[in-house]
Amino acid sequence: MPHANAEPADDALMTAYAAGDARAFEQLYARHHAGLYRFIRRLLGSALNAQTDEVFQDTWLRVVQARAQWQPQGASFRTWLFTLAHHRVVDQLRRSGREVSVDAFEGDDGAPWEPAVGVSAAWRHWPAPAPAATHTEELAFWRRAGEKLLGCLEQLPIPQRSAFLLHHDDGLGLDEVAGALGVGFETAKTRLRYAMSKLRTCMGAYLAPLASGGESR
Amino acid sequence: MTPSDHDDDERDAWLSAALHHAPDAQAAPPPALSDTILRQARGAARATKAATPARPRGAWATVWDWLARPPVAAGFASLMVATVVGLIWWERPIDETLAPPNASSPAARVVPATASAAPPKAARRDADAPRPAPASSGRRRLAVTPEPLPTAPAAPTPFTDRGTPAQAAPAGTERNAAAEARNDTGATASGAPARGAAKAVPFAVPQAAADQLRREDSTEARPAALAALLDSVAAQPQRWSWQRGESRRPMNPALQGWLRQLDGATHGRWRDAGDVAPASPADVVQLYRDGTPVATLQLSDDAAWLASGSQASLPRSATRTLKQALDDATR
């Protein structure tokens, strides 16, 4: 995540905080609290939404406790932060009795990933993606799409879900995603492709009625 | 393809847009939760700050911290080890395979047998024969300078053979040293001790050597010079040659075998011979290393002699056997 030149980098802030500068931590928190909270909430899913606050707090407290051991070399602070959160979400899911597969980067049938045939056709009927939709109809469309996407996300295995969220929502590069998840670059890439393929299938079917000009649902 | 290229390929603009418009896109932690986290973080920061000035950070503490760093500590440990080793080996010849000069004193004879703890020649000499005359210091330095084992033909001779004319030229310096040592002995009689004697003794004569000194009259299993010679011949026979009579010949297995036989026959019989020479005509074997005479072995009717001043008394039958074996080996 790029910062203005005048602002210190995350690593410098964390180093300053490790030396006792509380304001450095406040800056870090201001930068990352919203994205991290969203990541945890979406990764936990609607069934465990109530645990979001606890995991979020645990993650930041872990940052506080590990400040002395943190080293700026290696992964960036942001990657490290999301790694901590991911580990805590997985722990929470396991405690809640959910089965969390750590190697679910292949298809459910074990077949290697291939682009979904025919799905892309449905996407042609979607409005052009815009960061902030201006027209009311488009805004409504994207809100429904977002709502549906959250539902589709919950159908993904945790490894694919976390790869997609880190990459598409939090803006991490593939190498950073791999680092945050503790997997190789190709594994992260495969997980991401599976996630996108499944999400496109899920979303394309849902939004298909829009292509005929009618209201979707 | 770089990771960023992959990122462009893998990033789906529609899914991203849908994600950004999701109902929870503006979700944020409750303010109370943020306050709790920030309060805990501030408390930890205060604890860090409080802990830092609590420690006195004087110059000594800084130096101590610096010394405690593993690379620095390892470096100092190495330096200390080197210092200790340097003190132990102070003024000792670098090559311990060298035999001591022809010394008539018991200390000079005994100490080389304890190779690892032997005092330097200079220390021994100073200890046994204090010098009265500072004017002779230059000459004394010449006499006591350790002589390394020669690696080139032009190198000085570490071993001396006072009884072998063939060694006259290389052994000249050694003769000077020996003569000076005798002069030193004479000086002892005058009763004027040199300062170097008291200084050299404390760490130049360790306990093992002192024990040897107390057993002056005891025999040796093998003189250090002979042991060093045998080891060197066994390790690098190509550098050695021998001479019996007129012609010099390279070291061969036969003579090596004879040396081992001599070593076995004389084991435990070596004594200090001082200046005594073989009474009866002796067979002489001159040993050269890299062309430089290093040692002379003599075999008389009743003893084996090492030119560095050691003698091993043998039964006549043993000397006859050794002479016969020498004849066979040098034929």
Coordinates of C-alpha atoms in Angstrom, one line a residue:
Chain A
M1 CA 0.0 0.0 0.0
P2 CA 1.7 3.2 -1.1
H3 CA 2.1 6.0 1.3
A4 CA 3.0 9.6 0.8
N5 CA 6.7 10.2 0.8
A6 CA 6.4 12.3 4.0
E7 CA 4.9 9.5 5.9
P8 CA 7.2 6.9 7.5
A9 CA 6.9 3.4 6.2
D10 CA 5.3 0.7 8.2
D11 CA 8.6 -0.9 9.0
A12 CA 10.0 2.3 10.4
L13 CA 6.9 2.9 12.5
M14 CA 7.0 -0.6 13.9
T15 CA 10.7 -0.1 14.7
A16 CA 9.9 3.1 16.5
Y17 CA 7.1 1.5 18.4
A18 CA 9.4 -1.3 19.5
A19 CA 11.6 1.5 20.9
G20 CA 8.7 2.8 22.9
D21 CA 7.1 5.3 20.6
A22 CA 3.4 4.9 21.2
R23 CA 2.5 7.4 18.4
A24 CA 4.1 5.1 15.9
F25 CA 1.7 2.4 16.9
E26 CA -1.3 4.7 16.6
Q27 CA -0.2 5.5 13.0
L28 CA 0.1 1.8 12.2
Y29 CA -3.3 1.2 13.7
A30 CA -4.9 4.0 11.7
R31 CA -3.4 2.6 8.5
H32 CA -4.4 -1.0 8.9
H33 CA -7.3 -1.3 11.3
A34 CA -10.1 -1.1 8.8
G35 CA -8.6 -3.5 6.2
L36 CA -7.6 -6.0 8.9
Y37 CA -11.0 -5.9 10.5
R38 CA -12.7 -6.5 7.2
F39 CA -10.3 -9.3 6.3
I40 CA -11.0 -11.1 9.6
R41 CA -14.7 -10.6 9.4
R42 CA -14.9 -12.0 5.8
L43 CA -12.6 -14.8 6.5
L44 CA -14.6 -15.9 9.5
G45 CA -17.8 -15.7 7.6
S46 CA -21.3 -14.9 8.7
A47 CA -21.5 -17.8 11.1
L48 CA -18.6 -16.6 13.2
N49 CA -19.0 -12.9 12.7
A50 CA -19.4 -12.5 16.5
Q51 CA -15.8 -13.6 16.9
T52 CA -14.4 -10.8 14.7
D53 CA -13.7 -8.4 17.5
E54 CA -11.9 -11.0 19.6
V55 CA -9.7 -12.2 16.8
F56 CA -9.0 -8.6 15.8
Q57 CA -7.9 -7.7 19.3
D58 CA -5.8 -10.8 19.6
T59 CA -4.0 -9.9 16.4
W60 CA -3.1 -6.4 17.5
L61 CA -2.1 -7.6 21.0
R62 CA 0.2 -10.1 19.3
V63 CA 1.8 -7.2 17.5
V64 CA 2.2 -5.4 20.8
Q65 CA 3.7 -8.4 22.5
A66 CA 6.1 -9.3 19.7
R67 CA 7.3 -5.7 19.2
A68 CA 10.7 -6.5 20.6
Q69 CA 11.3 -9.5 18.4
W70 CA 10.0 -8.0 15.2
Q71 CA 12.7 -7.5 12.6
P72 CA 12.3 -5.2 9.6
Q73 CA 14.0 -7.6 7.2
G74 CA 12.0 -10.3 5.5
A75 CA 8.2 -9.9 5.3
S76 CA 6.8 -6.4 5.4
F77 CA 4.9 -5.3 8.5
R78 CA 1.6 -5.5 6.5
T79 CA 2.3 -9.1 5.4
W80 CA 3.2 -10.0 8.9
L81 CA 0.1 -8.4 10.3
F82 CA -2.2 -10.3 8.0
T83 CA -0.3 -13.5 8.6
L84 CA -1.0 -13.1 12.4
A85 CA -4.6 -12.5 11.6
H86 CA -4.9 -15.5 9.3
H87 CA -3.4 -17.8 11.9
R88 CA -5.8 -16.6 14.5
V89 CA -8.8 -17.0 12.2
V90 CA -7.7 -20.5 11.4
D91 CA -7.4 -21.2 15.2
Q92 CA -10.8 -19.8 15.8
L93 CA -12.4 -21.9 13.1
R94 CA -10.8 -25.0 14.4
R95 CA -11.9 -24.2 18.0
S96 CA -15.4 -23.8 16.6
G97 CA -15.3 -27.2 15.1
R98 CA -14.9 -26.2 11.5
E99 CA -12.7 -28.3 9.4
V100 CA -10.0 -26.2 7.9
S101 CA -8.1 -27.7 5.1
V102 CA -4.6 -26.3 4.7
D103 CA -4.0 -27.8 1.3
A104 CA -7.2 -27.0 -0.4
F105 CA -5.6 -25.4 -3.4
E106 CA -6.9 -27.9 -5.8
G107 CA -10.4 -28.4 -7.0
D108 CA -12.9 -30.3 -4.9
D109 CA -12.4 -33.2 -7.2
G110 CA -8.6 -33.0 -7.0
A111 CA -8.4 -32.0 -10.7
P112 CA -6.0 -29.3 -11.7
W113 CA -7.4 -25.8 -12.2
E114 CA -8.7 -24.8 -15.6
P115 CA -10.5 -21.6 -16.6
A116 CA -14.3 -22.1 -16.4
V117 CA -15.8 -22.4 -19.8
G118 CA -18.8 -20.2 -20.6
V119 CA -18.7 -18.2 -17.3
S120 CA -16.9 -15.3 -18.8
A121 CA -19.8 -14.8 -21.2
A122 CA -22.0 -13.7 -18.4
W123 CA -19.5 -11.1 -17.2
R124 CA -19.9 -9.2 -20.5
H125 CA -23.3 -8.1 -19.4
W126 CA -22.1 -6.6 -16.2
P127 CA -21.6 -2.9 -15.9
A128 CA -18.0 -1.7 -16.2
P129 CA -16.4 -2.0 -12.8
A130 CA -16.0 1.4 -11.1
P131 CA -14.5 2.1 -7.7
A132 CA -17.5 4.3 -6.9
A133 CA -20.6 3.8 -8.9
T134 CA -22.4 7.1 -9.6
H135 CA -25.7 6.0 -11.1
T136 CA -28.3 4.8 -8.7
E137 CA -29.0 1.7 -10.8
E138 CA -25.3 0.8 -11.1
L139 CA -24.8 1.4 -7.4
A140 CA -27.7 -0.9 -6.6
F141 CA -26.3 -3.5 -8.9
W142 CA -22.8 -3.4 -7.3
R143 CA -24.3 -3.5 -3.9
R144 CA -26.2 -6.6 -4.7
A145 CA -23.2 -8.0 -6.4
G146 CA -21.2 -7.4 -3.3
E147 CA -23.8 -9.0 -1.1
K148 CA -23.8 -12.0 -3.3
L149 CA -20.1 -12.1 -3.4
L150 CA -19.9 -12.4 0.4
G151 CA -22.2 -15.4 0.1
C152 CA -20.1 -16.9 -2.6
L153 CA -17.0 -16.3 -0.5
E154 CA -18.3 -18.4 2.3
Q155 CA -18.5 -21.4 0.0
L156 CA -14.8 -21.3 -0.6
P157 CA -12.3 -23.3 1.4
I158 CA -10.4 -21.1 3.8
P159 CA -7.1 -21.2 1.9
Q160 CA -8.8 -20.0 -1.3
R161 CA -10.9 -17.5 0.5
S162 CA -7.9 -16.0 2.3
A163 CA -5.8 -15.9 -0.9
F164 CA -8.6 -14.1 -2.7
L165 CA -9.3 -11.6 0.1
L166 CA -5.6 -10.7 0.6
H167 CA -5.1 -10.2 -3.1
H168 CA -8.4 -8.5 -4.2
D169 CA -9.4 -6.6 -1.0
D170 CA -6.2 -5.9 0.8
G171 CA -4.1 -5.4 -2.4
L172 CA -1.3 -7.7 -1.5
G173 CA 0.8 -8.9 -4.4
L174 CA 0.9 -12.6 -5.1
D175 CA 4.3 -13.0 -3.5
E176 CA 3.0 -11.2 -0.4
V177 CA 0.0 -13.5 -0.4
A178 CA 2.3 -16.5 -0.6
G179 CA 4.3 -15.0 2.3
A180 CA 1.3 -14.3 4.4
L181 CA -0.1 -17.7 3.9
G182 CA 3.2 -19.4 4.3
V183 CA 3.0 -21.2 1.0
G184 CA 4.9 -21.1 -2.3
F185 CA 4.2 -18.6 -5.0
E186 CA 2.7 -21.1 -7.3
T187 CA 0.5 -22.5 -4.6
A188 CA -0.8 -19.1 -3.8
K189 CA -1.4 -18.5 -7.5
T190 CA -3.3 -21.7 -7.9
R191 CA -5.4 -21.0 -4.8
L192 CA -6.3 -17.6 -6.2
R193 CA -7.2 -19.0 -9.5
Y194 CA -9.5 -21.6 -8.0
A195 CA -11.1 -19.0 -5.8
M196 CA -11.7 -16.7 -8.8
S197 CA -13.1 -19.5 -11.0
K198 CA -15.5 -20.5 -8.3
L199 CA -16.5 -16.9 -7.5
R200 CA -17.1 -16.1 -11.2
T201 CA -19.3 -19.2 -11.6
C202 CA -21.2 -18.3 -8.5
M203 CA -21.6 -14.6 -9.4
G204 CA -22.2 -15.1 -13.1
A205 CA -25.2 -17.4 -12.4
Y206 CA -26.6 -15.0 -10.0
L207 CA -26.4 -12.0 -12.1
A208 CA -27.4 -13.6 -15.4
P209 CA -30.9 -12.1 -15.4
L210 CA -29.3 -8.7 -15.6
A211 CA -28.0 -9.6 -19.0
S212 CA -31.6 -9.9 -20.4
G213 CA -32.3 -6.4 -19.1
G214 CA -34.6 -7.4 -16.2
E215 CA -34.1 -6.8 -12.5
S216 CA -31.9 -9.4 -10.9
R217 CA -34.1 -11.0 -8.3
Chain B
M1 CA 7.0 -13.2 -15.9
T2 CA 7.3 -11.2 -12.7
P3 CA 4.9 -11.5 -9.8
S4 CA 3.5 -8.1 -10.7
D5 CA 2.6 -9.4 -14.1
H6 CA 0.9 -12.3 -12.5
D7 CA -1.0 -9.9 -10.3
D8 CA -2.3 -8.1 -13.3
D9 CA -3.4 -11.3 -14.9
E10 CA -5.0 -12.6 -11.7
R11 CA -6.8 -9.5 -10.5
D12 CA -10.4 -9.4 -11.5
A13 CA -11.8 -5.9 -11.7
W14 CA -15.4 -7.0 -11.5
L15 CA -14.9 -9.1 -8.4
S16 CA -12.9 -6.3 -6.8
A17 CA -15.7 -3.8 -7.6
A18 CA -18.2 -6.2 -6.1
L19 CA -16.1 -6.7 -3.0
H20 CA -15.7 -2.9 -2.6
H21 CA -19.5 -2.5 -2.7
A22 CA -20.2 -5.3 -0.3
P23 CA -22.4 -4.4 2.7
D24 CA -19.5 -4.8 5.1
A25 CA -17.1 -2.7 3.0
Q26 CA -17.2 0.0 5.6
A27 CA -17.0 -2.3 8.6
A28 CA -14.7 -1.1 11.3
P29 CA -13.9 -2.1 14.8
P30 CA -16.0 -0.6 17.5
P31 CA -14.4 2.6 19.0
A32 CA -14.3 0.9 22.4
L33 CA -12.3 -1.9 20.9
S34 CA -9.9 0.4 19.2
D35 CA -9.5 2.3 22.5
T36 CA -8.7 -0.9 24.3
I37 CA -6.1 -1.9 21.8
L38 CA -4.5 1.5 21.7
R39 CA -4.5 1.8 25.5
Q40 CA -2.7 -1.5 25.8
A41 CA -0.3 -0.6 23.1
R42 CA 0.5 2.7 24.8
G43 CA 1.0 0.9 28.1
A44 CA 3.4 -1.4 26.5
A45 CA 5.3 1.5 25.0
R46 CA 5.5 3.2 28.3
A47 CA 6.8 0.0 29.8
T48 CA 9.5 -0.1 27.1
K49 CA 10.5 3.5 27.7
A50 CA 10.5 3.0 31.5
A51 CA 12.7 0.0 31.1
T52 CA 15.2 1.7 28.9
P53 CA 16.4 4.5 31.2
A54 CA 16.2 2.3 34.2
R55 CA 19.4 0.7 33.1
P56 CA 22.5 2.8 33.7
R57 CA 24.1 3.4 30.4
G58 CA 27.5 4.5 31.4
A59 CA 30.6 4.2 29.3
W60 CA 31.4 0.9 30.9
A61 CA 27.9 -0.5 30.4
T62 CA 28.2 0.4 26.7
V63 CA 31.6 -1.2 26.4
W64 CA 30.3 -4.3 28.3
D65 CA 27.3 -4.5 25.9
W66 CA 29.7 -4.3 23.0
L67 CA 31.9 -7.0 24.4
A68 CA 28.9 -9.2 24.9
R69 CA 28.2 -9.3 21.3
P70 CA 29.1 -12.7 20.0
P71 CA 31.5 -11.6 17.2
V72 CA 33.4 -9.3 19.6
A73 CA 33.4 -11.9 22.4
A74 CA 34.7 -14.6 20.0
G75 CA 37.4 -12.3 18.8
F76 CA 38.6 -11.5 22.3
A77 CA 38.5 -15.1 23.3
S78 CA 40.7 -15.9 20.3
L79 CA 43.0 -13.1 21.3
M80 CA 43.3 -14.4 24.8
V81 CA 44.0 -17.9 23.6
A82 CA 46.7 -16.6 21.3
T83 CA 48.2 -14.6 24.2
V84 CA 48.3 -17.7 26.4
V85 CA 49.8 -19.8 23.7
G86 CA 52.3 -17.1 23.0
L87 CA 53.4 -16.9 26.6
I88 CA 53.7 -20.6 26.8
W89 CA 55.9 -20.7 23.7
W90 CA 57.8 -17.6 24.5
E91 CA 61.4 -17.7 23.2
R92 CA 61.0 -21.3 22.2
P93 CA 62.2 -22.5 18.8
I94 CA 59.4 -22.6 16.3
D95 CA 60.2 -26.0 15.1
E96 CA 60.2 -28.4 18.1
T97 CA 61.7 -31.1 16.0
L98 CA 65.0 -29.4 16.4
A99 CA 67.4 -31.0 18.8
P100 CA 69.0 -28.9 21.5
P101 CA 72.6 -27.8 21.0
N102 CA 75.5 -29.7 22.4
A103 CA 74.9 -28.9 26.0
S104 CA 76.8 -30.5 28.8
S105 CA 74.4 -29.5 31.5
P106 CA 71.8 -32.0 32.6
A107 CA 69.1 -29.5 32.0
A108 CA 70.0 -29.1 28.4
R109 CA 69.9 -32.8 28.0
V110 CA 66.7 -33.6 29.9
V111 CA 64.4 -30.7 28.9
P112 CA 64.1 -31.6 25.2
A113 CA 62.5 -34.9 26.1
T114 CA 59.6 -33.0 27.4
A115 CA 59.0 -31.3 24.1
S116 CA 55.7 -29.6 24.9
A117 CA 57.0 -27.9 28.0
A118 CA 60.6 -27.4 27.3
P119 CA 62.1 -24.1 28.0
P120 CA 64.0 -22.3 25.3
K121 CA 67.7 -22.8 24.9
A122 CA 68.4 -19.3 26.0
A123 CA 66.4 -19.7 29.1
R124 CA 68.1 -23.0 30.0
R125 CA 71.5 -21.6 29.4
D126 CA 70.8 -18.5 31.4
A127 CA 69.3 -20.4 34.2
D128 CA 72.2 -22.8 34.4
A129 CA 75.0 -20.3 33.7
P130 CA 74.3 -16.7 34.5
R131 CA 76.3 -14.2 32.6
P132 CA 78.4 -11.6 34.3
A133 CA 79.4 -9.5 31.4
P134 CA 76.8 -7.3 29.6
A135 CA 79.4 -6.6 27.0
S136 CA 79.0 -10.0 25.6
S137 CA 75.2 -9.7 25.0
G138 CA 75.6 -9.4 21.3
R139 CA 77.7 -12.5 21.2
R140 CA 75.2 -14.2 23.5
R141 CA 72.3 -13.4 21.2
L142 CA 74.2 -15.0 18.4
A143 CA 74.7 -18.1 20.4
V144 CA 71.2 -18.6 21.7
T145 CA 69.2 -17.7 18.7
P146 CA 66.9 -20.7 17.9
E147 CA 67.8 -22.4 14.8
P148 CA 65.0 -23.7 12.7
L149 CA 65.1 -27.0 10.9
P150 CA 66.7 -26.2 7.6
T151 CA 64.4 -26.3 4.6
A152 CA 67.0 -25.3 2.0
P153 CA 70.6 -26.5 1.6
A154 CA 71.9 -23.0 2.5
A155 CA 70.1 -23.0 5.9
P156 CA 72.2 -23.3 9.1
T157 CA 72.6 -26.6 10.7
P158 CA 70.4 -27.2 13.6
F159 CA 72.2 -30.3 14.8
T160 CA 75.9 -30.3 15.6
D161 CA 78.4 -33.0 15.6
R162 CA 81.5 -32.0 17.5
G163 CA 83.1 -35.3 16.7
T164 CA 82.6 -35.4 12.9
P165 CA 84.9 -33.5 10.6
A166 CA 82.4 -33.8 7.8
Q167 CA 80.2 -31.3 9.6
A168 CA 82.9 -28.7 10.2
A169 CA 81.5 -26.0 8.0
P170 CA 77.8 -26.0 8.8
A171 CA 78.5 -26.6 12.4
G172 CA 80.7 -23.6 12.8
T173 CA 78.0 -21.5 14.3
E174 CA 77.0 -24.2 16.6
R175 CA 80.5 -24.6 17.8
N176 CA 80.6 -21.0 18.6
A177 CA 77.5 -21.4 20.6
A178 CA 78.8 -24.4 22.4
A179 CA 82.1 -22.7 23.1
E180 CA 80.2 -19.8 24.4
A181 CA 78.1 -22.0 26.5
R182 CA 81.2 -23.4 28.1
N183 CA 82.4 -19.8 28.7
D184 CA 79.1 -19.2 30.3
T185 CA 79.6 -22.1 32.6
G186 CA 82.9 -20.7 33.5
A187 CA 81.2 -17.4 34.3
T188 CA 78.9 -19.2 36.6
A189 CA 81.8 -20.2 38.7
S190 CA 82.7 -16.5 39.1
G191 CA 79.5 -16.1 40.9
A192 CA 78.1 -13.1 39.0
P193 CA 74.5 -14.0 38.0
A194 CA 72.9 -12.3 35.0
R195 CA 69.5 -10.7 35.1
G196 CA 68.2 -12.9 32.4
A197 CA 68.5 -16.0 34.5
A198 CA 66.0 -15.0 37.2
K199 CA 63.7 -13.7 34.5
A200 CA 63.8 -16.8 32.3
V201 CA 63.4 -19.5 34.9
P202 CA 59.9 -18.9 36.2
F203 CA 58.1 -19.7 33.0
A204 CA 60.9 -21.2 31.0
V205 CA 61.2 -24.3 33.2
P206 CA 57.8 -25.8 33.8
Q207 CA 57.1 -28.4 36.4
A208 CA 57.7 -31.3 34.0
A209 CA 61.1 -30.1 33.2
A210 CA 61.9 -29.5 36.9
D211 CA 60.9 -33.0 37.6
Q212 CA 63.3 -34.1 34.9
L213 CA 66.0 -32.0 36.4
R214 CA 65.5 -33.8 39.7
R215 CA 66.0 -37.1 37.9
E216 CA 69.2 -36.0 36.3
D217 CA 70.8 -39.4 36.4
S218 CA 67.9 -41.4 35.1
T219 CA 68.0 -42.8 31.6
E220 CA 65.8 -41.6 28.7
A221 CA 63.6 -43.8 26.5
R222 CA 64.7 -41.8 23.5
P223 CA 66.4 -38.4 23.1
A224 CA 64.1 -35.8 21.7
A225 CA 66.5 -35.2 18.9
L226 CA 66.4 -38.9 17.9
A227 CA 62.6 -39.0 18.2
A228 CA 62.3 -35.9 16.0
L229 CA 64.7 -37.3 13.5
L230 CA 62.9 -40.6 13.3
D231 CA 59.5 -38.9 12.9
S232 CA 60.8 -36.6 10.2
V233 CA 62.5 -39.5 8.3
A234 CA 59.3 -41.5 8.5
A235 CA 57.2 -38.6 7.3
Q236 CA 59.3 -37.2 4.6
P237 CA 61.9 -39.7 3.6
Q238 CA 62.4 -38.0 0.2
R239 CA 64.0 -35.0 1.9
W240 CA 66.6 -37.1 3.7
S241 CA 69.9 -38.7 2.6
W242 CA 72.6 -40.4 4.4
Q243 CA 76.3 -40.9 4.2
R244 CA 78.5 -43.6 5.4
G245 CA 82.0 -43.3 4.1
E246 CA 82.6 -41.3 1.0
S247 CA 79.3 -41.2 -0.9
R248 CA 76.0 -39.8 0.1
R249 CA 72.9 -41.6 -0.9
P250 CA 69.2 -40.9 -0.6
M251 CA 67.2 -42.3 2.2
N252 CA 66.0 -45.8 1.5
P253 CA 63.8 -48.3 3.2
A254 CA 66.8 -50.4 4.3
L255 CA 68.3 -47.5 6.3
Q256 CA 64.9 -46.5 7.6
G257 CA 64.6 -50.1 8.9
W258 CA 68.0 -49.9 10.5
L259 CA 67.1 -46.6 12.2
R260 CA 64.0 -48.3 13.6
Q261 CA 66.2 -51.2 14.7
L262 CA 68.6 -48.8 16.4
D263 CA 65.7 -47.1 18.1
G264 CA 64.4 -50.4 19.4
A265 CA 67.8 -51.6 20.6
T266 CA 68.6 -48.4 22.4
H267 CA 65.1 -47.8 23.9
G268 CA 65.4 -46.7 27.5
R269 CA 69.2 -46.7 27.5
W270 CA 70.0 -43.2 26.5
R271 CA 72.0 -41.0 28.8
D272 CA 73.8 -37.7 28.7
A273 CA 77.2 -38.2 27.3
G274 CA 78.5 -34.7 27.8
D275 CA 81.7 -34.2 25.9
V276 CA 82.7 -37.8 26.0
A277 CA 83.4 -39.3 22.6
P278 CA 83.3 -42.9 21.6
A279 CA 86.4 -44.6 23.0
S280 CA 86.6 -47.2 20.3
P281 CA 86.5 -46.6 16.6
A282 CA 82.9 -46.1 15.6
D283 CA 80.8 -46.6 12.6
V284 CA 79.5 -43.2 11.6
V285 CA 76.3 -42.5 9.7
Q286 CA 75.7 -39.0 8.8
L287 CA 72.1 -38.0 8.1
Y288 CA 71.2 -35.0 5.9
R289 CA 68.0 -33.3 5.4
D290 CA 67.6 -31.3 2.2
G291 CA 71.3 -31.7 1.7
T292 CA 72.2 -30.2 5.1
P293 CA 73.8 -32.4 7.7
V294 CA 71.4 -32.7 10.6
A295 CA 72.5 -35.6 12.7
T296 CA 75.3 -38.0 13.2
L297 CA 74.9 -41.5 14.6
Q298 CA 77.9 -43.4 15.8
L299 CA 78.1 -47.0 16.7
S300 CA 81.0 -48.1 18.8
D301 CA 81.7 -51.5 20.3
D302 CA 79.6 -50.9 23.3
A303 CA 77.4 -48.0 22.7
A304 CA 75.4 -46.0 20.3
W305 CA 76.1 -42.3 20.2
L306 CA 74.0 -39.3 19.0
A307 CA 76.1 -36.4 18.2
S308 CA 73.9 -34.0 20.2
G309 CA 75.5 -35.5 23.3
S310 CA 73.5 -38.6 24.1
Q311 CA 74.8 -42.1 24.5
A312 CA 73.1 -45.4 24.8
S313 CA 75.2 -48.2 26.3
L314 CA 74.6 -51.5 24.6
P315 CA 75.8 -55.1 25.1
R316 CA 78.5 -55.9 22.6
S317 CA 76.3 -58.5 21.0
A318 CA 73.7 -55.8 20.4
T319 CA 76.3 -53.5 18.8
R320 CA 77.5 -56.3 16.7
T321 CA 74.0 -57.0 15.5
L322 CA 73.4 -53.4 14.7
K323 CA 76.7 -53.1 12.9
Q324 CA 75.9 -56.1 10.8
A325 CA 72.5 -54.7 10.1
L326 CA 74.0 -51.4 9.1
D327 CA 76.4 -53.1 6.8
D328 CA 73.5 -54.8 5.2
A329 CA 71.4 -51.7 4.9
T330 CA 74.2 -49.6 3.4
R331 CA 75.6 -52.2 1.1

